[in-house]
Amino acid sequence: MSAHGDFDVLVIGAGFGGMYMVHSARQHGLRVHALEAGGDVGGTWYWNRYPGARCDVESLEYSYGFSDDLQQDWVWTERYASQPEILAYADHVATRFDLRRDISFTTTVRSATFDEERSRWIVRTEAGEELSGQFLVTAIGCLSAANIPPFPGLEHFGGEWQHTGRWPATGLDFSGKRVGVIGTGSSGVQSIPVIAGQAEKLFVFQRTPAYTVPAHNRALSGEEEKAIKADYPAFRAANRLMITAMGSRFPLNDVSALAVSPDERERLFEERWERGGLGFMGSFNDLLIDAAANELAAAFVRNKIRTIVEDPDVAGRLCPTTTIGCKRLCVDTGYYATFNRDNVELVDVAAAPITEITAAGLRTTERAFDLDCIVFATGFDAMTGALSRIDIRGRGGMPLTDAWAEGPRTYLGLGVAGFPNLFTITGPGSPSVLANMVVAVEQHVDWITGCIEHLRTRGVREIEPTAEAQDAWVTFVADVADFTLFPTCNSWYLGANIEGKRRVFMPLLGFPEYVEQCERVAAKGYEGFALI
Ligand code: NA7
């Protein structure tokens, strides 16, 4: 469908947020249209097709709960779903609810300007199309603006290169090739074991070692699925009460790591390690609050690394010294053991940084590497990057990038003062990446459509956060973060991975309390918003 026309609601993005927004807006009788840069639905799972890409949230949880028929019908095959399976799920949802008729694909939004006279958003695409909507909803993902470090010489590279978050659907053939992977966050940690099995030689360029725990991925047993499907709504409800909106089957152990004996501590860490996944950080209640407790968990993982990796020197270089969980914990399948392979070499680019990409490969301050392929697993301009790449202008032509020059400022992570009728699904200042994203998305969409209905039944043209409510919210989000160890390391949560980006902790920890606040705001007639 080509992009033109006037709508009640315009949506940017057709990943999990945009898809449900389209569906929900329709259910509320709104004329809605979504614009999507990709060639089909899926968002993150459309773009991140790199080898080994897999969700780090369990599949029975990382799925929509808005339709009981959907959650009963869909069958997940593995504990953690692979990228192709999640993309197949997105395709199924789009077909089942006939979403594609209200989505324009391969349509990149260039600008969105609020027309104050008409109280409408005017959206222009790269192809020059123009659309308008009373409401603009951004559903552009928290990890969608790929970050490729500006190494000099990339344009001269004679081989093939790709960023993990822009992986071609046709894939890359690594057989018989010398491959370099730059970056050891989740994308590197997931792809490195798979690429190592295909390439002739793999160089892993590591700047900061990551903490990763085993996924212990496996086929889902029919029994497990049956037990959840017997009362899926109750399972969803239990998860929504968890701090991260997931993991109710193995919740936080509400005990300090410092309050138990060394043997008991080891036993509990081991139990979580054996179960696998992000729940490791729930071994004790103070791992992300108390540096001494955190160090105990970090030391446990370092011991595991030394046990798995045969060469003590390589093991030493793989051992992180930073706060565990401060950067997002990775979940892997065979990552550390990959470094026991003869065809894999770990290169420390903290000690000797990459200086340039050459025609033949790349060069560090110490050595030149001949490469046929370079994989950039170098992450994203997270949380705000996708928004700031669109020229968004609010009242008086104010660019969003100016309003956020000192870091993102929102109310509830849903609205921005000076930008009326703009809603930001999983925006900065909301739980987003610190929660199960699908649950976070559904909560936002339900809140937004409820809000729009409230406005329309009362004949309100515009809604916009007050500056006071927004200031108080920004302070609240920072206070919550300051209560934890999160602000102490250079993570993408803080924008610290992007040169020049203002260091502000962007997501909000604590899904259940956040939901309560959103519901209270709505119940009080959208307290903290000006309704005009
Ligand atoms: P991440 O977690 O941001 O990881 C990016 C990696 O790339 C990380 O190891 C970086 O090292 C490394 N990097 C970035 N720039 C450079 C340069 N210039 N030189 C060397 N190494 C570099 O991104 P991912 O895609 O892996 O994961 C993002 C999220 O997706 C993940 O947390 C999950 O939620 C899913 P650094 O640590 O900055 O030293």
Coordinates of C-alpha atoms and ligand atoms in Angstrom, one line a residue:
M1 CA 0.0 0.0 0.0
S2 CA 1.4 3.4 -0.9
A3 CA 1.6 6.1 1.8
H4 CA -0.8 9.0 1.6
G5 CA -3.9 10.3 3.3
D6 CA -5.2 11.7 6.5
F7 CA -5.6 9.5 9.5
D8 CA -6.6 9.5 13.2
V9 CA -3.4 7.8 14.1
L10 CA -0.1 7.5 12.3
V11 CA 2.4 4.9 13.5
I12 CA 6.1 4.7 12.7
G13 CA 7.3 1.2 12.8
A14 CA 5.7 -2.3 12.3
G15 CA 7.6 -4.3 14.8
F16 CA 5.8 -5.7 17.8
G17 CA 4.8 -2.3 19.0
G18 CA 3.6 -1.0 15.6
M19 CA 1.7 -4.2 14.8
Y20 CA -0.3 -4.2 18.0
M21 CA -0.8 -0.4 17.7
V22 CA -2.4 -0.9 14.3
H23 CA -4.6 -3.7 15.6
S24 CA -5.7 -1.9 18.8
A25 CA -6.4 1.4 17.0
R26 CA -8.6 -0.4 14.6
Q27 CA -10.5 -2.1 17.4
H28 CA -11.2 1.3 18.8
G29 CA -12.6 2.4 15.4
L30 CA -9.7 4.7 14.6
R31 CA -8.3 5.2 11.1
V32 CA -4.7 4.1 11.5
H33 CA -1.8 3.7 9.2
A34 CA 1.8 2.6 9.9
L35 CA 5.0 3.4 8.0
E36 CA 7.8 0.8 8.1
A37 CA 11.3 1.1 6.7
G38 CA 11.7 -2.7 6.4
G39 CA 10.2 -4.8 3.7
D40 CA 7.8 -6.6 6.1
V41 CA 6.7 -6.8 9.7
G42 CA 8.9 -7.9 12.6
G43 CA 11.1 -4.9 13.5
T44 CA 14.1 -6.1 15.5
W45 CA 13.4 -9.6 14.3
Y46 CA 13.2 -8.5 10.7
W47 CA 16.7 -6.8 10.8
N48 CA 18.7 -9.0 13.2
R49 CA 19.1 -12.1 11.0
Y50 CA 22.7 -12.7 12.0
P51 CA 23.7 -16.4 12.7
G52 CA 22.7 -17.5 16.1
A53 CA 20.2 -14.6 16.7
R54 CA 17.8 -15.7 19.5
C55 CA 15.7 -14.0 22.1
D56 CA 17.0 -13.9 25.7
V57 CA 13.4 -14.0 27.0
E58 CA 11.7 -17.4 27.0
S59 CA 9.3 -17.9 24.1
L60 CA 6.2 -18.7 26.1
E61 CA 6.6 -15.3 27.7
Y62 CA 8.0 -13.3 24.7
S63 CA 4.7 -13.3 22.8
Y64 CA 1.5 -11.3 22.7
G65 CA -1.1 -11.9 25.3
F66 CA -3.9 -9.7 23.9
S67 CA -5.6 -12.5 22.1
D68 CA -6.2 -15.8 23.9
D69 CA -6.9 -17.6 20.6
L70 CA -3.5 -16.4 19.3
Q71 CA -1.6 -17.6 22.4
Q72 CA -3.4 -20.9 22.4
D73 CA -2.9 -21.6 18.7
W74 CA 0.7 -20.6 18.3
V75 CA 3.2 -23.4 19.2
W76 CA 6.8 -22.4 20.1
T77 CA 9.3 -25.2 19.5
E78 CA 12.2 -24.1 21.8
R79 CA 12.6 -22.6 25.2
Y80 CA 14.3 -19.5 23.6
A81 CA 13.0 -18.8 20.2
S82 CA 15.4 -18.3 17.3
Q83 CA 15.1 -15.2 15.1
P84 CA 13.5 -17.1 12.2
E85 CA 10.8 -18.5 14.5
I86 CA 10.0 -15.1 16.0
L87 CA 9.8 -13.6 12.5
A88 CA 7.4 -16.4 11.5
Y89 CA 5.3 -15.5 14.5
A90 CA 5.3 -11.9 13.5
D91 CA 4.2 -12.9 10.0
H92 CA 1.5 -15.1 11.5
V93 CA 0.1 -12.3 13.6
A94 CA 0.2 -9.9 10.7
T95 CA -1.7 -12.3 8.5
R96 CA -4.1 -13.5 11.2
F97 CA -5.2 -9.9 12.0
D98 CA -4.9 -8.7 8.4
L99 CA -2.5 -5.9 9.5
R100 CA -0.6 -5.4 6.3
R101 CA -3.5 -3.6 4.6
D102 CA -2.8 -0.6 7.0
I103 CA 1.0 -0.7 6.7
S104 CA 3.3 0.8 4.1
F105 CA 6.6 -1.1 3.8
T106 CA 10.0 0.0 2.6
T107 CA 8.8 3.5 3.7
T108 CA 11.3 5.4 5.7
V109 CA 10.0 8.5 7.6
R110 CA 12.2 11.5 7.1
S111 CA 10.3 14.1 9.2
A112 CA 7.3 14.6 11.4
T113 CA 6.1 18.1 12.1
F114 CA 3.3 19.2 14.4
D115 CA 1.0 21.7 12.6
E116 CA -0.3 23.8 15.5
E117 CA -3.1 25.4 13.5
R118 CA -4.6 22.1 12.5
S119 CA -3.5 20.1 15.6
R120 CA -2.1 17.5 13.3
W121 CA 1.1 15.7 12.7
I122 CA 2.5 16.0 9.1
V123 CA 4.7 13.1 8.3
R124 CA 7.0 13.1 5.2
T125 CA 8.8 10.0 3.9
E126 CA 12.1 9.7 2.1
A127 CA 10.2 9.1 -1.1
G128 CA 8.4 12.5 -0.7
E129 CA 5.0 11.2 0.3
E130 CA 3.0 13.2 2.9
L131 CA 0.5 11.9 5.4
S132 CA -1.2 13.5 8.3
G133 CA -2.6 12.2 11.6
Q134 CA -4.2 13.7 14.7
F135 CA -1.9 11.4 16.8
L136 CA 1.6 10.2 16.0
V137 CA 2.8 7.0 17.7
T138 CA 6.4 6.1 17.4
A139 CA 7.0 2.3 17.6
I140 CA 10.6 2.4 16.3
G141 CA 12.3 0.1 18.7
C142 CA 14.9 0.7 21.4
L143 CA 17.7 -1.1 19.5
S144 CA 17.1 -0.3 15.9
A145 CA 19.6 2.5 15.0
A146 CA 22.7 0.5 14.1
N147 CA 26.0 1.8 15.4
I148 CA 29.0 1.3 13.1
P149 CA 32.1 2.9 14.6
P150 CA 33.6 5.5 12.2
F151 CA 36.8 3.5 11.6
P152 CA 38.7 5.1 8.8
G153 CA 39.0 3.1 5.5
L154 CA 35.9 1.0 5.6
E155 CA 35.1 2.2 2.1
H156 CA 38.3 0.6 0.8
F157 CA 37.7 -2.9 2.4
G158 CA 37.9 -5.5 -0.4
G159 CA 35.8 -8.2 1.4
E160 CA 32.3 -8.3 2.6
W161 CA 31.0 -6.6 5.7
Q162 CA 27.7 -6.4 7.6
H163 CA 26.3 -5.0 10.8
T164 CA 24.5 -7.7 12.9
G165 CA 21.4 -5.4 13.1
R166 CA 21.2 -5.0 9.3
W167 CA 21.8 -8.6 8.3
P168 CA 20.8 -9.6 4.7
A169 CA 18.0 -12.1 4.3
T170 CA 20.2 -14.1 2.0
G171 CA 22.8 -14.6 4.8
L172 CA 26.6 -14.7 4.4
D173 CA 28.6 -17.7 3.5
F174 CA 31.6 -17.9 5.8
S175 CA 32.9 -21.3 4.7
G176 CA 36.6 -21.2 3.9
K177 CA 36.8 -17.6 4.9
R178 CA 38.8 -15.5 7.4
V179 CA 36.3 -13.6 9.4
G180 CA 36.6 -10.8 12.0
V181 CA 33.9 -10.1 14.5
I182 CA 34.1 -6.8 16.2
G183 CA 32.2 -6.6 19.4
T184 CA 31.3 -9.0 22.2
G185 CA 27.9 -7.8 23.4
S186 CA 24.8 -10.1 23.0
S187 CA 25.0 -10.0 19.2
G188 CA 28.7 -11.0 19.2
V189 CA 28.2 -13.6 21.9
Q190 CA 25.4 -15.3 20.0
S191 CA 27.0 -15.2 16.5
I192 CA 30.6 -16.0 17.4
P193 CA 30.0 -19.7 18.2
V194 CA 28.0 -20.2 15.0
I195 CA 30.5 -18.3 12.8
A196 CA 33.3 -20.2 14.4
G197 CA 31.7 -23.5 13.2
Q198 CA 31.6 -22.2 9.6
A199 CA 34.7 -20.0 9.0
E200 CA 38.1 -21.2 8.3
K201 CA 39.5 -18.7 10.8
L202 CA 37.7 -16.4 13.2
F203 CA 39.3 -13.4 14.9
V204 CA 37.2 -12.0 17.8
F205 CA 38.0 -8.4 18.4
Q206 CA 37.1 -7.8 22.0
R207 CA 37.3 -4.4 23.7
T208 CA 35.4 -5.2 26.9
P209 CA 34.7 -8.8 27.9
A210 CA 31.1 -9.6 28.5
Y211 CA 29.5 -11.6 31.2
T212 CA 27.4 -14.3 29.7
V213 CA 25.4 -17.2 31.2
P214 CA 24.3 -20.3 29.4
A215 CA 20.9 -20.4 27.8
H216 CA 20.5 -24.2 28.2
N217 CA 18.2 -23.9 25.2
R218 CA 16.1 -27.0 24.5
A219 CA 13.1 -28.2 22.7
L220 CA 9.9 -27.3 24.7
S221 CA 8.2 -30.2 26.2
G222 CA 4.5 -30.6 25.4
E223 CA 3.8 -30.9 29.1
E224 CA 5.4 -27.5 29.9
E225 CA 3.4 -25.8 27.1
K226 CA 0.2 -27.5 28.2
A227 CA 0.6 -26.4 31.8
I228 CA 0.9 -22.8 30.7
K229 CA -1.8 -22.9 28.1
A230 CA -4.2 -24.4 30.7
D231 CA -4.4 -20.9 32.1
Y232 CA -2.4 -18.5 30.0
P233 CA -4.0 -15.3 31.4
A234 CA -3.0 -16.3 34.9
F235 CA 0.6 -16.9 33.7
R236 CA 0.7 -13.5 32.0
A237 CA -0.7 -11.9 35.1
A238 CA 1.9 -13.5 37.3
N239 CA 4.7 -12.3 35.0
R240 CA 3.3 -8.7 35.0
L241 CA 3.9 -8.7 38.8
M242 CA 7.6 -9.4 38.3
I243 CA 10.0 -6.4 38.4
T244 CA 11.0 -7.1 34.8
A245 CA 7.6 -8.5 33.7
M246 CA 9.0 -12.0 33.2
G247 CA 10.3 -15.0 35.0
S248 CA 7.5 -15.8 37.4
R249 CA 8.3 -19.5 37.3
F250 CA 11.7 -18.8 38.8
P251 CA 11.4 -15.5 40.7
L252 CA 13.9 -13.3 42.5
N253 CA 15.4 -15.0 45.6
D254 CA 14.6 -12.3 48.1
V255 CA 17.7 -12.7 50.2
S256 CA 21.0 -10.8 50.2
A257 CA 24.0 -12.5 48.8
L258 CA 25.9 -11.3 51.8
A259 CA 23.5 -12.9 54.3
V260 CA 24.2 -16.6 53.4
S261 CA 27.2 -18.9 53.9
P262 CA 29.7 -19.2 51.1
D263 CA 28.5 -22.8 50.5
E264 CA 24.9 -21.8 50.3
R265 CA 25.8 -18.9 48.0
E266 CA 27.7 -21.2 45.7
R267 CA 24.8 -23.6 45.7
L268 CA 22.3 -20.9 44.7
F269 CA 24.5 -19.4 42.0
E270 CA 25.1 -22.9 40.6
E271 CA 21.4 -23.7 40.6
R272 CA 20.7 -20.5 38.6
W273 CA 23.6 -21.2 36.3
E274 CA 22.3 -24.7 35.6
R275 CA 18.8 -23.4 34.9
G276 CA 20.3 -20.8 32.5
G277 CA 19.2 -17.4 31.3
L278 CA 18.7 -13.9 32.7
G279 CA 17.3 -15.3 35.9
F280 CA 20.9 -15.7 37.1
M281 CA 20.7 -12.0 38.2
G282 CA 17.8 -13.0 40.5
S283 CA 20.0 -15.4 42.5
F284 CA 19.9 -12.8 45.3
N285 CA 18.1 -9.5 45.9
D286 CA 21.0 -7.2 46.0
L287 CA 23.2 -8.1 43.0
L288 CA 22.3 -4.8 41.2
I289 CA 22.2 -2.7 44.4
D290 CA 25.3 -3.7 46.4
A291 CA 28.8 -3.7 44.9
A292 CA 30.1 -6.4 47.3
A293 CA 27.1 -8.7 46.5
N294 CA 27.6 -8.0 42.8
E295 CA 31.3 -8.9 43.0
L296 CA 30.3 -12.3 44.4
A297 CA 28.2 -13.1 41.4
A298 CA 30.9 -11.7 39.1
A299 CA 33.6 -13.9 40.7
F300 CA 31.3 -17.0 40.3
V301 CA 31.1 -16.3 36.5
R302 CA 34.8 -15.7 36.2
N303 CA 35.5 -19.1 37.9
K304 CA 33.2 -20.7 35.3
I305 CA 35.1 -19.0 32.5
R306 CA 38.4 -20.4 33.9
T307 CA 36.9 -23.8 34.1
I308 CA 35.5 -23.8 30.6
V309 CA 38.4 -22.1 28.7
E310 CA 41.5 -24.3 28.5
D311 CA 44.2 -21.7 27.8
P312 CA 44.6 -19.7 31.0
D313 CA 45.8 -16.7 29.2
V314 CA 42.7 -16.6 26.9
A315 CA 40.5 -17.3 29.9
G316 CA 42.1 -14.4 31.8
R317 CA 41.4 -12.1 28.8
L318 CA 37.8 -13.2 28.7
C319 CA 37.2 -12.5 32.4
P320 CA 35.3 -9.3 32.9
T321 CA 36.2 -7.0 35.8
T322 CA 33.2 -4.8 35.5
T323 CA 29.9 -4.9 37.4
I324 CA 27.9 -7.9 36.3
G325 CA 24.5 -7.1 34.9
C326 CA 25.3 -3.4 34.6
K327 CA 25.6 -3.9 30.9
R328 CA 22.9 -6.2 29.8
L329 CA 23.8 -9.8 30.7
C330 CA 24.3 -12.0 27.7
V331 CA 22.7 -15.4 27.3
D332 CA 24.7 -17.8 25.2
T333 CA 25.1 -21.2 23.7
G334 CA 28.7 -22.4 23.8
Y335 CA 30.3 -19.0 23.9
Y336 CA 33.3 -19.5 26.2
A337 CA 33.9 -23.0 24.8
T338 CA 34.3 -21.5 21.4
F339 CA 37.7 -20.1 22.5
N340 CA 39.0 -23.7 22.8
R341 CA 38.7 -24.1 19.1
D342 CA 41.9 -24.1 17.0
N343 CA 40.4 -21.7 14.4
V344 CA 39.4 -19.0 16.9
E345 CA 41.7 -16.2 18.1
L346 CA 40.8 -13.6 20.7
V347 CA 42.2 -10.2 20.0
D348 CA 42.3 -7.6 22.8
V349 CA 41.4 -4.3 21.1
A350 CA 41.4 -2.5 24.5
A351 CA 45.1 -3.0 24.7
A352 CA 45.7 -2.4 21.0
P353 CA 42.7 -0.5 19.4
I354 CA 41.6 -0.9 15.8
T355 CA 43.1 2.0 13.9
E356 CA 41.8 1.5 10.4
I357 CA 40.0 -0.8 8.1
T358 CA 42.2 -1.7 5.1
A359 CA 41.6 -3.2 1.7
A360 CA 42.9 -6.5 3.0
G361 CA 41.3 -6.5 6.5
L362 CA 42.0 -4.3 9.5
R363 CA 44.9 -2.9 11.5
T364 CA 45.3 -2.4 15.2
T365 CA 48.0 -0.4 16.8
E366 CA 50.0 -3.7 17.0
R367 CA 49.2 -5.9 14.0
A368 CA 47.5 -6.2 10.6
F369 CA 44.8 -8.9 10.1
D370 CA 43.9 -10.2 6.6
L371 CA 40.1 -10.8 6.5
D372 CA 37.5 -11.8 3.9
C373 CA 34.6 -10.7 6.0
I374 CA 34.0 -8.2 8.8
V375 CA 31.0 -8.5 11.1
F376 CA 30.2 -5.4 13.1
A377 CA 28.5 -6.6 16.3
T378 CA 29.0 -3.1 17.6
G379 CA 25.5 -2.4 18.9
F380 CA 23.1 0.5 18.6
D381 CA 22.4 4.1 19.4
A382 CA 19.9 2.7 21.8
M383 CA 16.6 4.2 23.1
T384 CA 16.9 7.6 21.4
G385 CA 18.9 6.9 18.2
A386 CA 15.9 5.9 16.0
L387 CA 13.9 9.0 17.2
S388 CA 16.8 11.4 16.6
R389 CA 17.4 10.1 13.1
I390 CA 13.9 11.4 12.2
D391 CA 13.4 15.2 12.0
I392 CA 10.7 15.5 14.6
R393 CA 9.4 19.0 15.4
G394 CA 6.9 20.0 18.0
R395 CA 5.4 23.4 19.0
G396 CA 7.2 26.4 17.4
G397 CA 9.1 24.1 15.1
M398 CA 11.2 22.9 18.1
P399 CA 13.3 19.9 17.0
L400 CA 13.1 16.9 19.4
T401 CA 16.9 16.7 19.3
D402 CA 17.1 20.2 20.7
A403 CA 14.5 19.4 23.4
W404 CA 16.6 16.4 24.3
A405 CA 20.1 18.0 24.0
E406 CA 20.8 17.3 27.6
G407 CA 19.4 13.7 27.4
P408 CA 15.9 12.4 26.7
R409 CA 13.0 14.1 28.7
T410 CA 9.6 12.4 28.8
Y411 CA 6.6 12.0 31.0
L412 CA 6.0 8.3 31.7
G413 CA 8.2 7.5 28.8
L414 CA 5.1 8.1 26.7
G415 CA 4.9 11.8 26.0
V416 CA 7.1 14.8 25.6
A417 CA 6.4 18.4 26.7
G418 CA 6.1 20.6 23.6
F419 CA 5.2 17.7 21.4
P420 CA 1.4 17.4 21.6
N421 CA -0.4 14.2 20.5
L422 CA 2.9 12.3 20.3
F423 CA 3.1 9.0 22.0
T424 CA 6.4 7.1 22.2
I425 CA 6.0 3.3 22.6
T426 CA 8.7 2.0 25.0
G427 CA 10.2 5.5 25.0
P428 CA 13.0 6.5 27.3
G429 CA 11.8 6.9 30.9
S430 CA 9.6 3.8 30.7
P431 CA 10.6 0.2 31.6
S432 CA 11.1 -0.9 28.0
V433 CA 14.4 -2.8 27.8
L434 CA 14.4 -3.6 31.5
A435 CA 11.2 -5.5 31.0
N436 CA 9.9 -8.2 28.7
M437 CA 9.5 -5.9 25.6
V438 CA 6.3 -7.5 24.3
V439 CA 4.6 -7.0 27.7
A440 CA 5.9 -3.4 27.8
V441 CA 4.6 -2.8 24.3
E442 CA 1.2 -4.1 25.0
Q443 CA 0.9 -2.1 28.2
H444 CA 1.8 1.1 26.3
V445 CA -0.5 0.4 23.4
D446 CA -3.4 -0.3 25.7
W447 CA -2.7 2.9 27.6
I448 CA -2.4 5.0 24.4
T449 CA -5.6 3.7 22.8
G450 CA -7.4 4.2 26.1
C451 CA -6.1 7.8 26.3
I452 CA -7.1 8.5 22.7
E453 CA -10.6 7.2 23.4
H454 CA -10.8 9.4 26.5
L455 CA -9.8 12.5 24.4
R456 CA -12.2 11.8 21.5
T457 CA -15.2 11.1 23.7
R458 CA -14.6 14.5 25.4
G459 CA -13.8 16.4 22.2
V460 CA -10.2 17.2 23.3
R461 CA -8.0 18.1 20.4
E462 CA -4.6 18.0 22.0
I463 CA -2.8 16.3 24.9
E464 CA 0.7 17.2 26.1
P465 CA 2.7 16.6 29.3
T466 CA 3.1 19.7 31.5
A467 CA 6.7 20.8 32.0
E468 CA 6.4 20.2 35.7
A469 CA 5.1 16.7 35.4
Q470 CA 7.9 15.9 33.0
D471 CA 10.6 17.4 35.2
A472 CA 9.3 15.4 38.1
W473 CA 9.3 12.2 36.0
V474 CA 12.9 12.7 34.8
T475 CA 14.0 13.2 38.4
F476 CA 12.1 10.0 39.4
V477 CA 13.7 7.9 36.7
A478 CA 17.2 9.1 37.6
D479 CA 16.5 8.5 41.4
V480 CA 15.4 4.9 40.7
A481 CA 18.6 4.4 38.6
D482 CA 20.8 6.0 41.3
F483 CA 19.5 3.5 43.8
T484 CA 21.1 0.7 41.7
L485 CA 24.6 0.0 40.3
F486 CA 23.3 0.7 36.7
P487 CA 24.8 4.2 36.3
T488 CA 28.3 2.9 37.2
C489 CA 29.3 1.4 33.9
N490 CA 29.6 2.4 30.2
S491 CA 26.4 0.7 28.9
W492 CA 24.1 1.5 26.1
Y493 CA 21.3 2.0 28.8
L494 CA 23.3 5.2 29.6
G495 CA 24.2 6.1 26.0
A496 CA 27.8 5.7 27.0
N497 CA 28.5 3.5 23.9
I498 CA 28.0 6.5 21.5
E499 CA 30.6 9.2 21.4
G500 CA 29.2 12.6 22.4
K501 CA 25.9 11.2 23.6
R502 CA 24.7 12.7 26.9
R503 CA 25.1 10.2 29.8
V504 CA 21.6 9.7 31.1
F505 CA 20.2 6.4 32.3
M506 CA 17.2 5.9 30.0
P507 CA 15.0 2.9 31.0
L508 CA 13.1 2.7 34.3
L509 CA 13.5 -0.2 36.5
G510 CA 10.3 -1.7 38.0
F511 CA 7.4 -2.7 35.7
P512 CA 4.6 -3.3 38.2
E513 CA 5.0 0.1 40.0
Y514 CA 5.3 1.8 36.6
V515 CA 2.0 0.2 35.5
E516 CA 0.3 1.4 38.6
Q517 CA 1.6 5.0 38.0
C518 CA 0.2 4.9 34.4
E519 CA -3.1 3.6 35.6
R520 CA -3.3 6.3 38.3
V521 CA -2.5 9.0 35.8
A522 CA -5.3 7.8 33.5
A523 CA -7.8 7.4 36.4
K524 CA -7.2 11.0 37.4
G525 CA -8.1 12.3 34.0
Y526 CA -4.6 12.2 32.7
E527 CA -3.0 14.0 35.5
G528 CA 0.3 15.7 34.5
F529 CA -0.9 16.2 31.0
A530 CA -2.5 19.4 29.7
L531 CA -5.7 18.6 27.7
I532 CA -6.7 21.3 25.3
Ligands
NA7_1 P1 26.2 -4.1 22.6 O1 25.8 -4.8 23.7 O2 26.2 -2.6 22.6 O3 27.7 -4.6 22.2 C1 28.5 -3.9 21.3 C2 29.9 -4.4 21.3 O4 30.7 -3.8 20.3 C3 30.6 -4.2 22.7 O5 31.4 -5.3 23.0 C4 31.5 -3.0 22.4 O6 32.6 -2.9 23.2 C5 31.9 -3.3 21.0 N1 32.3 -2.1 20.3 C6 31.6 -0.9 20.0 N2 32.4 0.0 19.4 C7 33.6 -0.6 19.3 C8 34.9 -0.2 18.7 N3 35.0 1.1 18.2 N4 35.9 -1.0 18.8 C9 35.8 -2.2 19.4 N5 34.7 -2.7 19.9 C10 33.6 -1.9 19.8 O7 25.4 -4.5 21.3 P2 24.7 -5.8 20.9 O8 24.2 -5.7 19.5 O9 25.7 -7.0 21.1 O10 23.6 -6.0 21.9 C11 22.6 -5.0 22.1 C12 21.4 -5.6 22.8 O11 20.6 -6.4 21.9 C13 21.7 -6.5 23.9 O12 22.1 -5.9 25.1 C14 20.4 -7.3 24.0 O13 19.5 -6.6 24.7 C15 20.0 -7.4 22.6 P3 32.5 -2.0 24.6 O14 31.7 -2.8 25.5 O15 31.8 -0.7 24.2 O16 33.9 -1.8 25.0

